[in-house]
């Protein structure tokens, strides 16, 4: 009887795969976009049609923007991000590890880190321009200062969360302080360090675009601002799309690194 009842029950539908949900949401968004622009509800000045966006993208790929290829603008923005983020994340991680491992270093640097961390980066961009001039240096320094406190706090908290029993066990086996730091503390703090790097990258990326808009003559952020002055909303949307895709690609790259070097996290 139980078997017949079970057999008569309708089979439950298998849950949709995540990629199907993603494709479905994109399809709905595209349909709403076509409906809004095709019906005339929204002017093309404010929201270009998908066809206009495609044509603008081809135009930028073919002719570039302001006598500079589109790939040059993308490459300059990427170099600024990777330079400022790389230096800031490395320095911040090293400082955070020392802050978590030694209390006197934490007491010495915490006031500066806690002051710098919530401070809007663009608040001191003008000072950097006055001190360092117009060029690449103030942008790289700005991105460095944006990444450093986030990476430092993440590394410090990662060290503080290391279980004391692991450190005590290593000491009881005769490990030196350097061996404990290298083989116990650092691996245990790696998940927090990688999370801090992803957060720092997001902050650095947003800061770069704003810096290029305010004090730049190249890069994707500057291209968006300049195209907006001439009401080329199609080129503005292309720039926004490029920025979004670049951000997703950089974040996915860090996720791959996380899975590679912190494969044990969460297990």
Coordinates of C-alpha atoms in Angstrom, one line a residue:
X1 CA 0.0 0.0 0.0
X2 CA 2.8 2.4 1.0
X3 CA 4.6 1.5 -2.2
X4 CA 1.6 2.1 -4.4
X5 CA 1.0 5.5 -2.7
X6 CA 4.6 6.4 -3.2
X7 CA 4.5 5.4 -6.8
X8 CA 1.3 7.4 -7.4
X9 CA 2.8 10.6 -6.1
X10 CA 3.8 13.0 -8.8
X11 CA 7.6 13.3 -9.3
X12 CA 9.0 16.4 -7.8
X13 CA 10.4 18.8 -10.3
X14 CA 14.2 19.0 -10.2
X15 CA 15.4 22.4 -9.0
X16 CA 16.7 24.7 -11.7
X17 CA 20.4 25.0 -12.1
X18 CA 21.9 28.4 -11.1
X19 CA 23.0 29.2 -14.6
X20 CA 19.3 28.9 -15.7
X21 CA 18.3 31.4 -13.2
X22 CA 21.0 33.8 -14.3
X23 CA 20.0 33.4 -18.0
X24 CA 16.4 33.9 -17.1
X25 CA 17.1 37.1 -15.2
X26 CA 19.2 38.4 -18.1
X27 CA 16.4 37.6 -20.6
X28 CA 13.8 39.4 -18.5
X29 CA 16.1 42.4 -18.2
X30 CA 16.7 42.5 -21.9
X31 CA 13.0 42.2 -22.7
X32 CA 12.2 45.1 -20.4
X33 CA 15.0 47.1 -22.0
X34 CA 13.7 46.4 -25.5
X35 CA 10.1 47.2 -24.5
X36 CA 11.1 50.5 -22.8
X37 CA 13.2 51.8 -25.7
X38 CA 11.2 50.4 -28.6
X39 CA 7.9 51.8 -27.3
X40 CA 9.3 55.3 -26.9
X41 CA 8.7 55.3 -23.1
X42 CA 12.3 56.3 -22.6
X43 CA 14.3 58.6 -24.9
X44 CA 17.4 57.3 -26.6
X45 CA 19.3 60.1 -25.0
X46 CA 18.8 58.6 -21.6
X47 CA 18.7 54.9 -22.5
X48 CA 20.0 53.7 -25.8
X49 CA 18.5 50.6 -27.5
X50 CA 20.4 47.4 -27.5
X51 CA 21.1 47.9 -31.2
X52 CA 22.5 51.4 -30.5
X53 CA 24.7 50.0 -27.7
X54 CA 26.0 47.3 -30.0
X55 CA 26.8 49.9 -32.8
X56 CA 28.6 52.1 -30.2
X57 CA 30.6 49.2 -29.0
X58 CA 31.7 48.3 -32.5
X59 CA 32.6 52.0 -33.1
X60 CA 34.7 52.2 -30.0
X61 CA 36.5 48.9 -30.9
X62 CA 37.1 50.1 -34.5
X63 CA 38.0 53.8 -34.0
X64 CA 38.9 54.0 -30.3
X65 CA 38.0 57.1 -28.3
X66 CA 39.7 60.5 -28.7
X67 CA 42.6 59.1 -30.9
X68 CA 43.3 56.3 -28.4
X69 CA 42.3 52.7 -28.9
X70 CA 39.7 51.3 -26.5
X71 CA 42.1 48.6 -25.4
X72 CA 44.5 51.3 -24.3
X73 CA 41.9 52.9 -22.0
X74 CA 41.1 49.4 -20.6
X75 CA 44.7 48.6 -20.2
X76 CA 45.6 51.8 -18.4
X77 CA 42.7 51.3 -15.9
X78 CA 43.8 47.7 -15.3
X79 CA 47.4 48.7 -14.7
X80 CA 46.4 51.3 -12.2
X81 CA 44.1 48.9 -10.4
X82 CA 46.7 46.1 -10.3
X83 CA 49.5 48.4 -9.3
X84 CA 47.7 50.2 -6.5
X85 CA 45.9 47.1 -5.3
X86 CA 48.9 44.9 -5.5
X87 CA 51.2 47.2 -3.5
X88 CA 48.5 48.1 -1.0
X89 CA 47.3 44.5 -0.4
X90 CA 50.9 43.2 0.1
X91 CA 51.9 46.0 2.5
X92 CA 48.5 45.9 4.3
X93 CA 48.7 42.1 4.7
X94 CA 52.2 42.2 6.0
X95 CA 51.4 45.0 8.5
X96 CA 48.2 43.2 9.6
X97 CA 50.0 39.9 10.2
X98 CA 52.5 41.8 12.4
X99 CA 49.7 43.7 14.2
X100 CA 47.9 40.4 15.0
X101 CA 51.2 38.7 16.1
X102 CA 52.7 41.5 18.2
X103 CA 50.6 43.6 20.5
X104 CA 52.9 46.6 20.5
X105 CA 52.8 46.8 16.7
X106 CA 49.1 46.7 16.9
X107 CA 49.0 49.5 19.4
X108 CA 51.4 51.6 17.3
X109 CA 49.6 51.3 14.0
X110 CA 45.9 50.9 14.9
X111 CA 45.2 54.6 15.3
X112 CA 46.4 55.3 11.8
X113 CA 44.6 52.3 10.2
X114 CA 41.4 53.1 12.0
X115 CA 41.6 56.7 10.9
X116 CA 42.4 55.8 7.3
X117 CA 39.9 53.0 6.9
X118 CA 36.6 54.9 7.0
X119 CA 38.0 58.0 5.4
X120 CA 36.6 58.5 1.8
X121 CA 39.5 58.1 -0.6
X122 CA 38.5 61.0 -2.8
X123 CA 38.7 63.3 0.3
X124 CA 42.5 63.3 0.1
X125 CA 42.9 62.9 -3.7
X126 CA 43.2 66.7 -4.0
X127 CA 46.0 66.7 -1.5
X128 CA 47.8 63.9 -3.5
X129 CA 47.5 66.0 -6.6
X130 CA 48.9 69.0 -4.9
X131 CA 51.8 67.0 -3.5
X132 CA 52.5 64.7 -6.4
X133 CA 51.1 66.6 -9.4
X134 CA 48.9 65.4 -12.2
X135 CA 49.9 62.0 -13.5
X136 CA 49.9 58.4 -12.6
X137 CA 51.7 58.7 -9.2
X138 CA 48.8 60.3 -7.3
X139 CA 46.3 57.7 -8.7
X140 CA 48.6 54.7 -7.7
X141 CA 49.2 56.2 -4.2
X142 CA 45.4 56.8 -3.8
X143 CA 44.7 53.2 -4.7
X144 CA 47.5 52.0 -2.4
X145 CA 46.0 53.9 0.5
X146 CA 42.5 52.5 -0.3
X147 CA 43.7 48.9 -0.2
X148 CA 46.1 49.0 2.7
X149 CA 43.8 49.5 5.7
X150 CA 41.3 46.9 4.4
X151 CA 44.0 44.3 3.9
X152 CA 45.6 45.1 7.2
X153 CA 42.4 44.7 9.3
X154 CA 41.5 41.4 7.6
X155 CA 45.0 40.0 8.2
X156 CA 45.1 41.2 11.8
X157 CA 41.7 39.7 12.6
X158 CA 42.7 36.4 10.8
X159 CA 45.7 36.1 13.2
X160 CA 43.6 36.9 16.2
X161 CA 41.2 34.1 15.3
X162 CA 43.9 31.4 15.2
X163 CA 43.1 28.8 17.8
X164 CA 45.4 29.0 20.8
X165 CA 45.5 25.2 21.0
X166 CA 47.3 25.0 17.6
X167 CA 50.0 27.5 18.8
X168 CA 50.4 25.7 22.1
X169 CA 50.7 22.3 20.4
X170 CA 53.4 23.7 18.0
X171 CA 55.3 25.1 21.0
X172 CA 55.1 21.9 22.9
X173 CA 56.7 20.1 19.9
X174 CA 59.7 22.6 20.1
X175 CA 58.7 24.9 17.2
X176 CA 60.4 28.3 17.1
X177 CA 58.4 31.5 16.9
X178 CA 59.2 31.8 13.2
X179 CA 58.1 28.2 12.5
X180 CA 54.8 28.8 14.5
X181 CA 54.1 32.0 12.5
X182 CA 54.9 30.4 9.1
X183 CA 53.3 26.9 9.6
X184 CA 50.5 27.6 12.0
X185 CA 49.5 31.3 12.1
X186 CA 49.8 32.2 8.4
X187 CA 47.9 29.2 7.0
X188 CA 45.1 29.7 9.6
X189 CA 44.8 33.4 8.7
X190 CA 44.8 32.8 4.9
X191 CA 41.0 32.7 4.5
X192 CA 40.6 36.1 6.2
X193 CA 43.4 37.5 4.1
X194 CA 41.8 36.4 0.8
X195 CA 38.4 37.8 1.9
X196 CA 40.1 41.1 2.8
X197 CA 41.8 41.1 -0.6
X198 CA 38.5 40.7 -2.4
X199 CA 37.0 43.6 -0.3
X200 CA 40.1 45.8 -1.0
X201 CA 39.9 45.1 -4.7
X202 CA 36.3 46.2 -4.8
X203 CA 37.1 49.4 -3.0
X204 CA 40.2 50.1 -5.2
X205 CA 38.2 49.5 -8.3
X206 CA 35.5 51.9 -7.4
X207 CA 38.1 54.5 -6.3
X208 CA 40.0 54.2 -9.6
X209 CA 36.9 55.0 -11.7
X210 CA 36.2 58.1 -9.5
X211 CA 39.8 59.2 -9.6
X212 CA 39.9 58.9 -13.4
X213 CA 36.7 61.0 -13.6
X214 CA 38.0 63.7 -11.4
X215 CA 41.7 63.8 -12.4
X216 CA 42.3 61.9 -15.5
X217 CA 42.8 62.2 -19.3
X218 CA 42.6 58.5 -20.1
X219 CA 41.0 55.3 -18.8
X220 CA 37.5 54.0 -18.8
X221 CA 36.3 56.3 -16.1
X222 CA 37.5 59.4 -18.0
X223 CA 36.0 58.1 -21.2
X224 CA 32.6 57.8 -19.5
X225 CA 32.7 61.3 -18.2
X226 CA 33.9 62.8 -21.5
X227 CA 31.3 60.9 -23.5
X228 CA 28.6 62.2 -21.1
X229 CA 29.5 65.8 -21.9
X230 CA 28.5 65.2 -25.5
X231 CA 25.3 63.3 -24.6
X232 CA 26.7 60.1 -26.0
X233 CA 24.8 57.8 -23.7
X234 CA 25.5 54.8 -25.9
X235 CA 29.2 55.2 -25.3
X236 CA 28.6 55.8 -21.6
X237 CA 26.7 52.6 -21.4
X238 CA 29.5 50.7 -23.2
X239 CA 32.0 52.1 -20.7
X240 CA 29.7 51.1 -17.8
X241 CA 29.4 47.6 -19.3
X242 CA 33.2 47.3 -19.7
X243 CA 33.7 48.4 -16.1
X244 CA 31.2 45.8 -14.8
X245 CA 32.7 43.0 -16.8
X246 CA 36.2 43.9 -15.7
X247 CA 35.2 44.0 -12.1
X248 CA 33.5 40.6 -12.3
X249 CA 36.6 39.1 -14.1
X250 CA 38.9 40.4 -11.4
X251 CA 36.7 39.1 -8.6
X252 CA 36.4 35.7 -10.3
X253 CA 40.2 35.6 -10.6
X254 CA 40.6 36.1 -6.8
X255 CA 38.0 33.4 -6.2
X256 CA 40.1 31.0 -8.3
X257 CA 43.1 32.0 -6.3
X258 CA 41.2 31.4 -3.1
X259 CA 40.1 27.9 -4.2
X260 CA 43.7 27.2 -5.1
X261 CA 45.6 28.3 -2.0
X262 CA 42.8 28.0 0.6
X263 CA 41.1 24.8 -0.6
X264 CA 40.5 23.6 2.9
X265 CA 38.4 26.6 4.0
X266 CA 35.0 25.7 5.3
X267 CA 35.8 22.0 5.5

